[in-house]
C-alpha positions as semicolon CSV with decimal commas, in nm:
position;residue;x (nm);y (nm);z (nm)
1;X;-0,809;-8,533;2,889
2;X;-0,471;-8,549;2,732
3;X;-0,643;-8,551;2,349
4;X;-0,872;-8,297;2,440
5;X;-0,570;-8,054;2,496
6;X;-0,382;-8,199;2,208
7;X;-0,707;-8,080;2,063
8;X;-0,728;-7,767;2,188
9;X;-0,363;-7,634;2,115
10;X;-0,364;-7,748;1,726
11;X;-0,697;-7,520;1,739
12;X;-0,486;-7,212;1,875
13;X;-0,193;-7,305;1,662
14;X;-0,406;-7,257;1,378
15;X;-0,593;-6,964;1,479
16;X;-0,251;-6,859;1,513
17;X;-0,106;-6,965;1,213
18;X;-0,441;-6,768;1,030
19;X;-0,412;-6,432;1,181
20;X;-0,068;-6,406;1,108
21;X;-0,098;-6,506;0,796
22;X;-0,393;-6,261;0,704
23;X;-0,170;-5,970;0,918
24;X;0,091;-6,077;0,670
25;X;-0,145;-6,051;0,335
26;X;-0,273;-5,697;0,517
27;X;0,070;-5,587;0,515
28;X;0,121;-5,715;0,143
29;X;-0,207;-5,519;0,048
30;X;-0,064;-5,212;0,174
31;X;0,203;-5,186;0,107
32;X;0,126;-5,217;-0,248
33;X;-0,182;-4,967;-0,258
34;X;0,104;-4,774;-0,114
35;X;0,384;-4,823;-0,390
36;X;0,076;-4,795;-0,617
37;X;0,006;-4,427;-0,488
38;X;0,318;-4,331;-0,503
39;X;0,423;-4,467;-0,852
40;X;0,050;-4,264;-0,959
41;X;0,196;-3,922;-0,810
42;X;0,503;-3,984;-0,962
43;X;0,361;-4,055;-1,301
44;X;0,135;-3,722;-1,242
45;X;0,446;-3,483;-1,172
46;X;0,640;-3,628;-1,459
47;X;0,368;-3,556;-1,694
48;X;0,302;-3,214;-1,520
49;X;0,713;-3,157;-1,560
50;X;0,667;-3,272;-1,932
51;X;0,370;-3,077;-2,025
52;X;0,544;-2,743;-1,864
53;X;0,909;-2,832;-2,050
54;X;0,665;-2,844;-2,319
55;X;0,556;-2,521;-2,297
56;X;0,865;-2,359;-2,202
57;X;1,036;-2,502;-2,545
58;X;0,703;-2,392;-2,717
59;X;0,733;-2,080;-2,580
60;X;1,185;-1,999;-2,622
61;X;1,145;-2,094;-2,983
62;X;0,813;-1,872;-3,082
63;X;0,874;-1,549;-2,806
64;X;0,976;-1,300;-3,043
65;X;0,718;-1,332;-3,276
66;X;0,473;-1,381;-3,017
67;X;0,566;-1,058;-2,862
68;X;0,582;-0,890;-3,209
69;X;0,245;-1,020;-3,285
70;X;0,089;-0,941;-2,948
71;X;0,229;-0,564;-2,910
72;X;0,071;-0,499;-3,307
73;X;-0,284;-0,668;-3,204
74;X;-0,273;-0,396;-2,900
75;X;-0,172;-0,139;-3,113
76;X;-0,430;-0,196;-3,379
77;X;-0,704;-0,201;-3,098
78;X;-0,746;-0,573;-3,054
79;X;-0,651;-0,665;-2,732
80;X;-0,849;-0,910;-2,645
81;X;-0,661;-1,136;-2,953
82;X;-0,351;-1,039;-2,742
83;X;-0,449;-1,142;-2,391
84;X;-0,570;-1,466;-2,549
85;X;-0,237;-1,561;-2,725
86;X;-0,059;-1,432;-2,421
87;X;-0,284;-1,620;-2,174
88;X;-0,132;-1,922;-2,225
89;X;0,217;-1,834;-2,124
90;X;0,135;-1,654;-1,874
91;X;0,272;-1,944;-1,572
92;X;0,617;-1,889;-1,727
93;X;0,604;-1,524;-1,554
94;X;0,816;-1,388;-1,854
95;X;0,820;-0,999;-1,774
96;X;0,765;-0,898;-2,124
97;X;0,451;-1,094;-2,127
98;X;0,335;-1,014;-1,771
99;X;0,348;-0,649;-1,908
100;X;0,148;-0,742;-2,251
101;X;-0,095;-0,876;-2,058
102;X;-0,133;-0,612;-1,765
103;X;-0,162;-0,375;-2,124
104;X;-0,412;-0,580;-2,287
105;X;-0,636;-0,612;-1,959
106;X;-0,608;-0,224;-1,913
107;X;-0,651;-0,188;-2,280
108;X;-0,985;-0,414;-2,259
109;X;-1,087;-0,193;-1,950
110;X;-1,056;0,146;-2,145
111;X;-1,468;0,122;-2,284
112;X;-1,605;0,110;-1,950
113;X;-1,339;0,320;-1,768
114;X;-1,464;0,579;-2,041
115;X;-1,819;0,553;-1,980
116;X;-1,789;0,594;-1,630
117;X;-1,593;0,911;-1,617
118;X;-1,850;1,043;-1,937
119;X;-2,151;1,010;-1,691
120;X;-1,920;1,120;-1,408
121;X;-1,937;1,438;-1,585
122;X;-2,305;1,481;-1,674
123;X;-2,344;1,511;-1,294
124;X;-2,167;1,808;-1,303
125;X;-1,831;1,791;-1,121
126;X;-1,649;2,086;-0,955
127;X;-1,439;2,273;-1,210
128;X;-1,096;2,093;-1,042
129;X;-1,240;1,732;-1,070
130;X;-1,387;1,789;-1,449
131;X;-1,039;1,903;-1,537
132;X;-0,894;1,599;-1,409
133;X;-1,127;1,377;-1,620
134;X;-1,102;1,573;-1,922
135;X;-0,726;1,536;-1,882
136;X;-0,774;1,134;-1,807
137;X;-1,026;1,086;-2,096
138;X;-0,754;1,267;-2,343
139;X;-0,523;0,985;-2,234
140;X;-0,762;0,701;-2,286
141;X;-0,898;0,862;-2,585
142;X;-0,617;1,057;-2,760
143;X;-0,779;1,079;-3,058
144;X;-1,091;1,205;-2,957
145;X;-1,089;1,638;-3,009
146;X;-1,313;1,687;-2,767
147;X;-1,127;1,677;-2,433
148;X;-0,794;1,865;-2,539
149;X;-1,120;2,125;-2,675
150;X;-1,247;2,082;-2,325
151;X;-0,903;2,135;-2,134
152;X;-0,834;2,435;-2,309
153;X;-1,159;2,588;-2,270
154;X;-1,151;2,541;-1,884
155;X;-0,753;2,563;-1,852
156;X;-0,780;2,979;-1,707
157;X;-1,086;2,888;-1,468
158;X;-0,880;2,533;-1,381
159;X;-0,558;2,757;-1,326
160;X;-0,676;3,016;-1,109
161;X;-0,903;2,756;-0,852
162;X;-0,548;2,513;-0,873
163;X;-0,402;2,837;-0,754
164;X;-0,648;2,867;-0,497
165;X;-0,643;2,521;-0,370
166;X;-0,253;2,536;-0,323
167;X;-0,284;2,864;-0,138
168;X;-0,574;2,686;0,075
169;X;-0,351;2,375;0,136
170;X;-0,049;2,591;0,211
171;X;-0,293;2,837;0,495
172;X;-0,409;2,438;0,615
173;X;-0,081;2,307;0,664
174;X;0,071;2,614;0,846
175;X;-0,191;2,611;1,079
176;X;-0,137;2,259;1,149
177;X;0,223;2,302;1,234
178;X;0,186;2,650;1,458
179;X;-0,119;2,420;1,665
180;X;0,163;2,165;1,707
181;X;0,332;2,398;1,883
182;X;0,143;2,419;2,186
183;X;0,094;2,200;2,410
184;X;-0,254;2,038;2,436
185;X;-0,292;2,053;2,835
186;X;-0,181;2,403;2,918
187;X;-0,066;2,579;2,604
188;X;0,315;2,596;2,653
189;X;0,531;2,547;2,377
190;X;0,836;2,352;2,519
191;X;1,120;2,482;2,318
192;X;1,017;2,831;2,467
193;X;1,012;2,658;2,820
194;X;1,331;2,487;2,768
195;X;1,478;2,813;2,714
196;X;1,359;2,995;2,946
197;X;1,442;2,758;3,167
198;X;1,804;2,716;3,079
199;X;1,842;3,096;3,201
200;X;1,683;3,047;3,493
201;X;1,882;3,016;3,854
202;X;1,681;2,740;3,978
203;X;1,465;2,629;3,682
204;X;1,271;2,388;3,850
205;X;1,086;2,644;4,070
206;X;0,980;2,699;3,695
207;X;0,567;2,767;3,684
208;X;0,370;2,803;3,334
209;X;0,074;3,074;3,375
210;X;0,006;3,165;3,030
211;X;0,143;3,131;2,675
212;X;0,011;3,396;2,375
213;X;0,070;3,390;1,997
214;X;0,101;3,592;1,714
215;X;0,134;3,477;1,426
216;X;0,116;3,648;1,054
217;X;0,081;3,348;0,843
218;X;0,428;3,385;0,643
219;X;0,706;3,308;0,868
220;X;0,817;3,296;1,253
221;X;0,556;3,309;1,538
222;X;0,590;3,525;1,830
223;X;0,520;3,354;2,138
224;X;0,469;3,576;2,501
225;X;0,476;3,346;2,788
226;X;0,394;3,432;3,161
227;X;0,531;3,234;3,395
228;X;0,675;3,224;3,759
229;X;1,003;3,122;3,890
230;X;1,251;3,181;4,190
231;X;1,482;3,485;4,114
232;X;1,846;3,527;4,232
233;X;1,691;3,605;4,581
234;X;1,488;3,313;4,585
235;X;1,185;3,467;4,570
236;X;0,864;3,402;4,309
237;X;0,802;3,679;4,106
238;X;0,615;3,656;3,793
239;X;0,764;3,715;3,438
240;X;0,735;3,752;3,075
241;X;0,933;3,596;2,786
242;X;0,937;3,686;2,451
243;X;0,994;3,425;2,194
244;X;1,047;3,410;1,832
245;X;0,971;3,025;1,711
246;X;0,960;2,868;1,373
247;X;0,669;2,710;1,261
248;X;0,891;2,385;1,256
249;X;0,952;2,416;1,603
250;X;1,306;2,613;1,663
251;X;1,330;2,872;1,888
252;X;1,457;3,169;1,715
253;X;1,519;3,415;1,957
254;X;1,438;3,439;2,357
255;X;1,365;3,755;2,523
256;X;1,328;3,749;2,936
257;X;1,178;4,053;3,146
């Protein structure tokens, strides 16, 4: 009985001894995939850093005739050459080049922006929207005749509908204001209430009834509001104010009956 324990705990022992042991080569093992990893991320952002301190001292000792060189390919119609020279300095977010590039892009654009607004116009625009291409194609084509031919030809017709439009917009926009005015629920205009209530003995016996306008279309609106109130015998009588009232929503003048 006594061996077969003896047995029994040299068995354990050694079971013990082997998973500790193999925990202990685990450990090992990871711990050196682990230093591994690391010492492989820190090898890939030095050579990152490198390549881009690369670049950079590429770049500082070459700029100004890079610049030079790019702005004359753009101006001699070649900007795809410049966005590809640029391209690769473009992480270093150097203003100069950002802008040589946006150029070059827009530059590369111009063709097709042309095209579009060509067959824009073979559909026949309104007069106000073919003057504004004729006047955008003479920028992206100054050299073409054609569309400083075509603005002055249409510059009196373009003129007098401009004219037109303005007028429109200022008739619009009048309107606007005077309806903001008024109130949406019964048609009062407050600053005319707030007045006449400020005269008013008791002004909260104050009653709206009706509220007329008149308005010209060139500067103050006349407002006539009804309304009923308590008078200095404390009676309700109905009344009439007469208001003058900018279109910005001062009251001008009051006028109580």
């Amino acid at each position: 009985m006594k061996m077969k324990q003896k047995v029994i705990y040299i068995s354990v022992a050694a079971l013990t001894a082997l998973a500790i042991g193999g925990n202990f080569m685990h450990n090992i093992e990871t711990q050196k995939a682990e230093e591994t990893a690391r010492a492989e991320q820190l090898a890939k952002a030095k050579a990152e850093q490198d390549k881009r301190d690369a670049l950079i001292a590429e770049f500082q000792s070459n700029r100004s005739s890079l610049i030079s060189e790019s702005q004359k390919l753009i101006g001699d119609g070649d900007p795809a050459a410049a966005q590809k020279m640029l391209a690769k300095f473009a992480s270093l977010n150097d203003p100069t080049v950002t802008h040589l590039l946006k150029l070059s892009v827009d530059k590369l654009q111009v063709p097709q922006t042309i095209k579009k607004l060509t067959d824009e116009l073979a559909n026949k625009p309104d007069k106000l929207r073919a003057m504004a291409i004729y006047k955008e194609l003479d920028h992206l084509e100054p050299s073409n005749p054609l569309w400083k031919a075509m603005i002055d030809e249409n510059r009196a017709v373009f003129d007098h509908l401009n004219s037109q439009r303005v007028a429109a917009d200022k008739v619009a926009a009048r309107k606007a204001a005077v309806k903001r005015l008024f109130s949406p629920w019964d048609g009062s205009v407050h600053v005319v209430e707030q007045g006449i209530k400020a005269r008013l003995k008791d002004p909260d016996s104050y009653k709206h009834v009706e509220t007329r306008a008149s308005d010209s279309g060139v500067g103050d609106v006349t407002v006539v509001t009804q309304y009923r109130a308590k008078n200095s015998f404390n009676a309700v009588i109905t009344s009439v104010a007469t208001a003058v009232v900018s279109p910005d929503g001062e009251l001008v003048s009051l006028s109580m009956k």
